PDB file of C-alpha atoms in Angstrom:
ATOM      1  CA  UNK G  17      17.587   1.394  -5.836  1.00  0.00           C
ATOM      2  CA  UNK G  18      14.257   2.528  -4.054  1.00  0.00           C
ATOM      3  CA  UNK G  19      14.706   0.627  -0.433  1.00  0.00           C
ATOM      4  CA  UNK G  20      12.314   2.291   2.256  1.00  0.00           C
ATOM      5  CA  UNK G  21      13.639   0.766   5.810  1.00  0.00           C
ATOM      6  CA  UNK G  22      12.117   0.723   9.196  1.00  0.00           C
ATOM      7  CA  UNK G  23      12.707  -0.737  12.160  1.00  0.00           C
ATOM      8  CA  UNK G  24      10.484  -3.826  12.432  1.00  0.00           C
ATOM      9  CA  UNK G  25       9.782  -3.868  16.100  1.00  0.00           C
ATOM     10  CA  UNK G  26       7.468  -5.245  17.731  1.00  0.00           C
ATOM     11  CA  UNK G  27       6.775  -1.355  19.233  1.00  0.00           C
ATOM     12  CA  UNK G  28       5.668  -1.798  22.508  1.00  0.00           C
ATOM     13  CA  UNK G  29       3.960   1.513  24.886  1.00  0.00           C
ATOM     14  CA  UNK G  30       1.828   2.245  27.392  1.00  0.00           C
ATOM     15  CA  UNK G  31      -1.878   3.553  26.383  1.00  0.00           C
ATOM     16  CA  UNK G  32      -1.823   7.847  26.971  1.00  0.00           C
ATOM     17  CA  UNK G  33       2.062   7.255  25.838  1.00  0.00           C
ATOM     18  CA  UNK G  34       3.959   8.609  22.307  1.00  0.00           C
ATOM     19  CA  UNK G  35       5.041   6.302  20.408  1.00  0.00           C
ATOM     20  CA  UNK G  36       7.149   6.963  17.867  1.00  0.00           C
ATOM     21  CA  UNK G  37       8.089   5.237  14.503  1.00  0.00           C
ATOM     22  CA  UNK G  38      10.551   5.451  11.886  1.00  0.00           C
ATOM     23  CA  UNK G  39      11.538   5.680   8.509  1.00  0.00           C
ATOM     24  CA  UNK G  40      14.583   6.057   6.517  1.00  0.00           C
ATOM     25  CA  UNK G  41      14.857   5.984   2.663  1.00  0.00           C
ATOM     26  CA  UNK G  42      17.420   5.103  -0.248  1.00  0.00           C
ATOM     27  CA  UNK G  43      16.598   7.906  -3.194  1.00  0.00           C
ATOM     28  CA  UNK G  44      16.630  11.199  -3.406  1.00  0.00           C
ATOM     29  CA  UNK G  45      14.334  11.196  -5.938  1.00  0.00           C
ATOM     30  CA  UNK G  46      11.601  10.456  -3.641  1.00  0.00           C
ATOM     31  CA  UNK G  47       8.880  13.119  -3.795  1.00  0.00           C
ATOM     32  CA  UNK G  48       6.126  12.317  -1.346  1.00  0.00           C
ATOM     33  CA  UNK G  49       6.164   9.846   2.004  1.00  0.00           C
ATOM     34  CA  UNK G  50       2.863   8.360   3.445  1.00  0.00           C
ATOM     35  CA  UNK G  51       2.355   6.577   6.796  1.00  0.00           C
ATOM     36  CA  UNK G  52      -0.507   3.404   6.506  1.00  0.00           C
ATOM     37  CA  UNK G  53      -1.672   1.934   9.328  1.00  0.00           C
ATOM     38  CA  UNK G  54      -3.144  -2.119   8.921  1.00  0.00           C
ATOM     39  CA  UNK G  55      -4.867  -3.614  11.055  1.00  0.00           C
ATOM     40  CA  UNK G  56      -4.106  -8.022  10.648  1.00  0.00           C
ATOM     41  CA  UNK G  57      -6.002  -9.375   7.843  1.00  0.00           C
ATOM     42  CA  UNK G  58      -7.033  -5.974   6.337  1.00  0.00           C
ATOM     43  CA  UNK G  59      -6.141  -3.674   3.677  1.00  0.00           C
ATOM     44  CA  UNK G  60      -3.737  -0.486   4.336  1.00  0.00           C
ATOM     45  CA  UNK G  61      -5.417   2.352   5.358  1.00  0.00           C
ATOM     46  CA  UNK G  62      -3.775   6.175   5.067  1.00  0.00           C
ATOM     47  CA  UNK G  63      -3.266   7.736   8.271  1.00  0.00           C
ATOM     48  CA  UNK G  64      -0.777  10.779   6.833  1.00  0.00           C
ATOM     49  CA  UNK G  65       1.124  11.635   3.925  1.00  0.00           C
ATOM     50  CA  UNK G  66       4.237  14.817   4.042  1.00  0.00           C
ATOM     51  CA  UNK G  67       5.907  16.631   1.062  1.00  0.00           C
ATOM     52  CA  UNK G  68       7.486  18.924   2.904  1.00  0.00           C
ATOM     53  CA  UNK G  69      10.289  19.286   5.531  1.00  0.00           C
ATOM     54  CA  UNK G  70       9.248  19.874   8.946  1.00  0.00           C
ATOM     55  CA  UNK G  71       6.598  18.070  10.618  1.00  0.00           C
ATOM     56  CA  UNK G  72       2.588  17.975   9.550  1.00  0.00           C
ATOM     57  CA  UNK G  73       0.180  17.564  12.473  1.00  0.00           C
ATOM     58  CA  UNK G  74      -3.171  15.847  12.414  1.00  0.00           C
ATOM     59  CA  UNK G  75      -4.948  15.430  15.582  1.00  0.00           C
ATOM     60  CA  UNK G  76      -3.340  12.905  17.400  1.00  0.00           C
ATOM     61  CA  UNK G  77      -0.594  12.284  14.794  1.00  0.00           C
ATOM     62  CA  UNK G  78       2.546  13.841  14.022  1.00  0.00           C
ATOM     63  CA  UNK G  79       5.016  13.142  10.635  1.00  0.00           C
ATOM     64  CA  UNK G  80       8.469  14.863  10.341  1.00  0.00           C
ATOM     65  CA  UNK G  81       9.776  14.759   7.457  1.00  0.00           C
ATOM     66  CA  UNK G  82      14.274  15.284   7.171  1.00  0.00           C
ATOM     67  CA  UNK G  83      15.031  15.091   3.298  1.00  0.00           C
ATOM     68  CA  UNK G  84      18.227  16.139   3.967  1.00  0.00           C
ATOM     69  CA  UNK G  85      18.894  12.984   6.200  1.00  0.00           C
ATOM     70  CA  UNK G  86      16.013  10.968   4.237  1.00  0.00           C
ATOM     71  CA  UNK G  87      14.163  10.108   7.034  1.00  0.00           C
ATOM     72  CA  UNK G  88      10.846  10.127   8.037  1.00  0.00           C
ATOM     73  CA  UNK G  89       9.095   9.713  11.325  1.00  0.00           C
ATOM     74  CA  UNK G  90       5.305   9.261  12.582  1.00  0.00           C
ATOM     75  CA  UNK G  91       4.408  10.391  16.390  1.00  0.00           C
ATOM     76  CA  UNK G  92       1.233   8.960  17.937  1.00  0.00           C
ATOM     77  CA  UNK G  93       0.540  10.805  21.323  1.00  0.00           C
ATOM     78  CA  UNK G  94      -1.721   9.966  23.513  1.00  0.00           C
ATOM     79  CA  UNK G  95      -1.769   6.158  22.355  1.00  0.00           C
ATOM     80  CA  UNK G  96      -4.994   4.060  22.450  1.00  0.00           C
ATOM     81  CA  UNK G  97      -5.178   0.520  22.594  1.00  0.00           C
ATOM     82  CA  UNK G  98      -6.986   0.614  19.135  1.00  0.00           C
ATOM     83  CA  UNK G  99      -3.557   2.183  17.658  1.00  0.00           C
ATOM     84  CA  UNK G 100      -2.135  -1.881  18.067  1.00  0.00           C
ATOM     85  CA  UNK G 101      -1.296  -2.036  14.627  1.00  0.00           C
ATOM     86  CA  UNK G 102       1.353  -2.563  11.659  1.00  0.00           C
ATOM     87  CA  UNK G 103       2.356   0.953  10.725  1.00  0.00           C
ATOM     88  CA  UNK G 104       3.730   1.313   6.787  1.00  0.00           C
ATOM     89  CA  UNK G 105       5.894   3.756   4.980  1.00  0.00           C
ATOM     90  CA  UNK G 106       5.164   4.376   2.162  1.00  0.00           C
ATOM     91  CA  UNK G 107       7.630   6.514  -0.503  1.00  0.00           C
ATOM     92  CA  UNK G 108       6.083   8.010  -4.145  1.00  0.00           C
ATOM     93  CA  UNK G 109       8.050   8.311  -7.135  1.00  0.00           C
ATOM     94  CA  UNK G 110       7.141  10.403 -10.629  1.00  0.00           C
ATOM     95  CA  UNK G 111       4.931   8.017 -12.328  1.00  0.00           C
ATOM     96  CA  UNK G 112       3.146   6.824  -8.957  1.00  0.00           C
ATOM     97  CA  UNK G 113       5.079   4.439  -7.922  1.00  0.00           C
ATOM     98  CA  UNK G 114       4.756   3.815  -4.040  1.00  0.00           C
ATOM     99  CA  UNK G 115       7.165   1.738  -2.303  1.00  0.00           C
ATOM    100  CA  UNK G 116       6.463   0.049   1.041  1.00  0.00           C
ATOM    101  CA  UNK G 117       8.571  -0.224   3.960  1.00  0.00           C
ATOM    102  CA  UNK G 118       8.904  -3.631   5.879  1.00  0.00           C
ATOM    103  CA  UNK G 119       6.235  -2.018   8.301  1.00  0.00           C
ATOM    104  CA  UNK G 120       6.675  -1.387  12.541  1.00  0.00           C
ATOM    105  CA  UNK G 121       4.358  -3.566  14.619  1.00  0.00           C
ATOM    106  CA  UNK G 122       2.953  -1.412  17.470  1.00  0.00           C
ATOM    107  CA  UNK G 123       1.142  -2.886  20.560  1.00  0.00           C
ATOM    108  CA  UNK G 124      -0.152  -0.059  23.173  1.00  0.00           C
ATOM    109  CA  UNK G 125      -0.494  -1.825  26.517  1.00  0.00           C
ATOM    110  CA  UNK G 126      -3.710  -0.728  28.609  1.00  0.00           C
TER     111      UNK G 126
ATOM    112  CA  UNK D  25     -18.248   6.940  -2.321  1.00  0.00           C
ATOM    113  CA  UNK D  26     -14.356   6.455  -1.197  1.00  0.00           C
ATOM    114  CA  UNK D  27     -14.933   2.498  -1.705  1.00  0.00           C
ATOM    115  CA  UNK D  28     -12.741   0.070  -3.789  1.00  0.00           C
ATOM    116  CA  UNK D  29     -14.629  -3.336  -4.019  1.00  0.00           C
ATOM    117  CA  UNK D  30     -12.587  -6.185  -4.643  1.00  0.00           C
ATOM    118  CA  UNK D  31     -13.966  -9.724  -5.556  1.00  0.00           C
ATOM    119  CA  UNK D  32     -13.977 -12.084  -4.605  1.00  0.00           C
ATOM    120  CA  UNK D  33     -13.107 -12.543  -1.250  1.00  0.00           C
ATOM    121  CA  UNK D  34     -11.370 -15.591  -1.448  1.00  0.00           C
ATOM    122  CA  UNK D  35     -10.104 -18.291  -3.638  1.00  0.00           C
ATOM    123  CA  UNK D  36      -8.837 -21.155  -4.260  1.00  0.00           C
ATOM    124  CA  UNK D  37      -7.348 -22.241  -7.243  1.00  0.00           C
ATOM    125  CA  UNK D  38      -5.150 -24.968  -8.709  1.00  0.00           C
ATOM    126  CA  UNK D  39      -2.077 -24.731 -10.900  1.00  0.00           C
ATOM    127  CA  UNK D  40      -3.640 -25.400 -14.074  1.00  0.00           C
ATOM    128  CA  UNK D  41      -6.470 -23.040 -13.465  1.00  0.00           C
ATOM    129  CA  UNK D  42      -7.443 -19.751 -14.881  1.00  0.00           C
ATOM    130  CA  UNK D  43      -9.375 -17.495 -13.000  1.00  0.00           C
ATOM    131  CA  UNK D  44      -9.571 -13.370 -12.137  1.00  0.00           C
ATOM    132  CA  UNK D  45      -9.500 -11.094 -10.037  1.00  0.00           C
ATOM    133  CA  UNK D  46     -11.635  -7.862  -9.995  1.00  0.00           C
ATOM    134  CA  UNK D  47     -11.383  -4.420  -8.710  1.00  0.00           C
ATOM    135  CA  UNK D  48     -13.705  -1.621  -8.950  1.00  0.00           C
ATOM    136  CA  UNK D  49     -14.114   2.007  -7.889  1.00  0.00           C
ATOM    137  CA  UNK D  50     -16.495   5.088  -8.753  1.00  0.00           C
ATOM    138  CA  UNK D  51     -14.560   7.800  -7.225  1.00  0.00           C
ATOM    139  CA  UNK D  52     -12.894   8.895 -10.962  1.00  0.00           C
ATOM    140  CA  UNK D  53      -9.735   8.124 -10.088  1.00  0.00           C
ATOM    141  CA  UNK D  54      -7.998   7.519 -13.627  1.00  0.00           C
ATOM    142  CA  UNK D  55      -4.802   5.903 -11.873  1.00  0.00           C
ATOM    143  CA  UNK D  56      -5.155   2.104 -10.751  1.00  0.00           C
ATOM    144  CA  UNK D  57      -2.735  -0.297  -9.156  1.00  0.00           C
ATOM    145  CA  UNK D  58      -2.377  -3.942  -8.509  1.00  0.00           C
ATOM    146  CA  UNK D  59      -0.363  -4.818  -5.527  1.00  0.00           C
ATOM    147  CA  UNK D  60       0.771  -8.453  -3.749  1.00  0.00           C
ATOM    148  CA  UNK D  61       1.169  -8.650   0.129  1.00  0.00           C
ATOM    149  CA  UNK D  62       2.901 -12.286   1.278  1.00  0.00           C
ATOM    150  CA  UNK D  63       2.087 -12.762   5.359  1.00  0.00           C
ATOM    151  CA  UNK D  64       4.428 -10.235   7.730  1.00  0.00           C
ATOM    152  CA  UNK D  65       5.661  -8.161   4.376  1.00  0.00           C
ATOM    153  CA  UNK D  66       4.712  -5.142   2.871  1.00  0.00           C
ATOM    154  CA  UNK D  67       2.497  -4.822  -0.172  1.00  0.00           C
ATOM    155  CA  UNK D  68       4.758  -5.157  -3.327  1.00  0.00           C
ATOM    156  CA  UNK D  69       3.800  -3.312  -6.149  1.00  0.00           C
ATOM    157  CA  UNK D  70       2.694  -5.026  -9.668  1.00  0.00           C
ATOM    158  CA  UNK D  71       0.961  -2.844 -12.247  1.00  0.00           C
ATOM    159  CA  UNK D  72       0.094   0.641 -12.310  1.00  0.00           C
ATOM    160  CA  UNK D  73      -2.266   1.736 -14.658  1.00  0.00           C
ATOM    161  CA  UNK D  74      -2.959   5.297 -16.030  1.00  0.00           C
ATOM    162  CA  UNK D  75      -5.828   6.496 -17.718  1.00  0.00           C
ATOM    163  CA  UNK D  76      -6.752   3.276 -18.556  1.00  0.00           C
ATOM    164  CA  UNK D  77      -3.063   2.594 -20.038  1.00  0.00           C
ATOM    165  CA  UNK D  78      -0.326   0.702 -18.230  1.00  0.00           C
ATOM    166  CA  UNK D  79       1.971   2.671 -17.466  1.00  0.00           C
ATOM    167  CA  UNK D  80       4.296   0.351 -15.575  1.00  0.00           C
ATOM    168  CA  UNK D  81       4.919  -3.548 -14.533  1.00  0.00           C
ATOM    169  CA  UNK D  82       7.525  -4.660 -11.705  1.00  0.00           C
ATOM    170  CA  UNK D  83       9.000  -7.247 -13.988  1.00  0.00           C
ATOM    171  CA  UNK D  84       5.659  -9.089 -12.988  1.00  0.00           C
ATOM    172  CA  UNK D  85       5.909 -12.595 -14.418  1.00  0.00           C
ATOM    173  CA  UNK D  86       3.654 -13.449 -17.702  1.00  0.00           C
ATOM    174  CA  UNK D  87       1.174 -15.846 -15.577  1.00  0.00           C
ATOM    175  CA  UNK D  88       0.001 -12.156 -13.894  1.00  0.00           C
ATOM    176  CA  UNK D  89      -1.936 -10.458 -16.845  1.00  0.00           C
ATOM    177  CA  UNK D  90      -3.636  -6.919 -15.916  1.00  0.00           C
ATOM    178  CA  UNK D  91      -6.505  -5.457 -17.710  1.00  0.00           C
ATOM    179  CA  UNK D  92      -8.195  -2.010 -17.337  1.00  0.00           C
ATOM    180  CA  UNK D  93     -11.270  -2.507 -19.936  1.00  0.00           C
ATOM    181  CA  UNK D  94     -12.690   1.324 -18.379  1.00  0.00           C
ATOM    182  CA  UNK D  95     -11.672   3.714 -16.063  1.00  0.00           C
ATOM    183  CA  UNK D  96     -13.871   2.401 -13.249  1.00  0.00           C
ATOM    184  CA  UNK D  97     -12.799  -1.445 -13.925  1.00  0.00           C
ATOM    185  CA  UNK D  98      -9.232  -3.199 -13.026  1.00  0.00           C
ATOM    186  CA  UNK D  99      -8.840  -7.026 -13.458  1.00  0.00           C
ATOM    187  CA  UNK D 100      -6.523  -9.245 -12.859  1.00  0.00           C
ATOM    188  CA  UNK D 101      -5.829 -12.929 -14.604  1.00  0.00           C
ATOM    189  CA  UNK D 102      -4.390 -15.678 -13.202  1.00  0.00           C
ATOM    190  CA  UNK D 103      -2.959 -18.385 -14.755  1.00  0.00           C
ATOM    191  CA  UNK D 104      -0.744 -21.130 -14.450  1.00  0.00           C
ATOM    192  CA  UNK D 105      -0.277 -19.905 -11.146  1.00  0.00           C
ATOM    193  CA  UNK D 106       2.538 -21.234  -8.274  1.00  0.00           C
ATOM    194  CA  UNK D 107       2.258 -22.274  -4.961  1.00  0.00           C
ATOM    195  CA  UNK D 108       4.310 -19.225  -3.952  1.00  0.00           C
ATOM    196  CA  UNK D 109       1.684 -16.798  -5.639  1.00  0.00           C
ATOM    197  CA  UNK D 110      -0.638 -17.470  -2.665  1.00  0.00           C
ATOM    198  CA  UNK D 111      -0.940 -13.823  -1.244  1.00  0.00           C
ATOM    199  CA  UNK D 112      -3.370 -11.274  -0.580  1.00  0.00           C
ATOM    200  CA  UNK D 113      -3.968  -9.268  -3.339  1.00  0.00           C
ATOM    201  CA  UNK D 114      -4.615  -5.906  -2.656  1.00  0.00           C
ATOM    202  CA  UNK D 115      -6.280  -3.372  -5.759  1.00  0.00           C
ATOM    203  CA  UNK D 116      -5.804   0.889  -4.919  1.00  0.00           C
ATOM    204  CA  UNK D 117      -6.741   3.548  -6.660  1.00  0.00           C
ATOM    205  CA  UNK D 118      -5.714   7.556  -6.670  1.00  0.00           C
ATOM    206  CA  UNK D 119      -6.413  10.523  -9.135  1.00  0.00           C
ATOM    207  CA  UNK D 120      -3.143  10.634 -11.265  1.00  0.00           C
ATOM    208  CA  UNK D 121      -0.659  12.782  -9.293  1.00  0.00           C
ATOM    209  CA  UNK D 122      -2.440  12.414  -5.872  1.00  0.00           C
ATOM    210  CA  UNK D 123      -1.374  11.871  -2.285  1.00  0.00           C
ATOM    211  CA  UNK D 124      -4.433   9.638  -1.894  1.00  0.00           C
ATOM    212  CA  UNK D 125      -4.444   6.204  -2.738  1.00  0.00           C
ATOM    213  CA  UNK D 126      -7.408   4.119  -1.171  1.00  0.00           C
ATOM    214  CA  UNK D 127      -7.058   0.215  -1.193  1.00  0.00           C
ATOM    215  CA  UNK D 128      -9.630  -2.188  -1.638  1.00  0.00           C
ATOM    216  CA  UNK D 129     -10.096  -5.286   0.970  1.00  0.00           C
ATOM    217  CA  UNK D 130      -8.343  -7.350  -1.088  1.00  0.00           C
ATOM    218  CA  UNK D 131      -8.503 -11.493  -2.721  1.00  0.00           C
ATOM    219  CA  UNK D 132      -7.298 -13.594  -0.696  1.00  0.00           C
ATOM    220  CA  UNK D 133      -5.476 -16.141  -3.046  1.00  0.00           C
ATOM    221  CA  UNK D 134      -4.503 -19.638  -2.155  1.00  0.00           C
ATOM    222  CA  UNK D 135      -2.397 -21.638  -4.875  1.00  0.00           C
ATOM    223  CA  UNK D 136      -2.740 -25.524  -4.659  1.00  0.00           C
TER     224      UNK D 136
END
């Protein structure tokens, strides 16, 4: 069964702090993990995606990636106001199947 | 152009109407996807179509019926519809094999 869990929050941090979300998954057979961010009433929008174990940096954003312990995290340092968000995880299967997580909401406090 | 369109916006429908949904994108992504979102959940997926072929349904009941007429077109027909089907109805696309998938806006669907 493909079950992608994470902790529903709400996610609540100070603006300049990390905040830091997670993600734990079901099957091994899992081959790629993605991190959406959604702002309320729009679409999903990619902020990451990881393959690998270890942890892939993009500017302000962090994902580590544990197979071994299927889990998978997303770090947001220096958080702005404008990160207030739903974050999603998102797992890929052979055939490209994605599976969603039940999302973290995140509110950075100015 | 990383744009999916999606139209309409909104709509409305009753339970004995049949109406679609469209989707389109000119990136030349040749995999396609149909997706629901309910208010507070995640996006559930519904269809995923490859190379113009689909290539798998979620045990998506028959009143859902996809269509991919080209590789730049996905559709979506409604009929018969339930009050529970109301949802916002989210179309991505991704070259076959990619890390990328980009989603369009989305219908906003309200069953009455």
């Amino acid at each position: 069964q493909k079950e992608v869990e994470q902790n529903s929050g709400p996610l609540s941090v100070p603006e300049g702090a990390i905040a830091s979300l997670n993600c734990t998954y079901s099957d091994r057979g899992s081959q790629s993990f993605f991190w959406y961010r959604q702002y309320s009433g729009k679409s999903p929008e990619l902020i990451m995606f990881i393959y690998s174990n270890g942890d892939k940096e993009d500017g302000r954003f962090t994902a580590q990636l544990n197979k071994a312990s299927q889990y998978v995290s997303l770090l947001i340092r220096d958080s702005q106001p404008s990160d207030s968000a739903t974050y999603l995880c998102a797992v890929k299967y052979t055939g490209n199947q994605f599976y969603f997580g039940t999302g973290t909401s995140l509110t950075v406090i100015p | 152009d990383t744009e999916v369109t999606q139209t309409p916006k909104h709509l409305v429908m009753g339970m004995t109407n049949k109406k679609s949904l469209k989707c389109e994108q000119h990136m030349g992504h040749r995999a396609m996807y149909w997706y629901k979102q309910k208010a507070k959940k995640p996006p559930e997926l519904m269809f995923v179509y490859s190379y113009e072929k689909l290539s798998i349904n979620e045990s998506v009941p028959s009143r859902f019926s996809p269509e991919c007429p080209n590789s730049s077109l996905l559709n979506l027909h409604l009929h018969a519809l339930q009050p529970e089907d109301s949802a916002l109805y989210l179309c991505a696309s991704s070259h076959w094999g990619s890390y990328e998938q980009y989603f369009g806006p989305g219908t906003r669907l309200t069953v009455t």
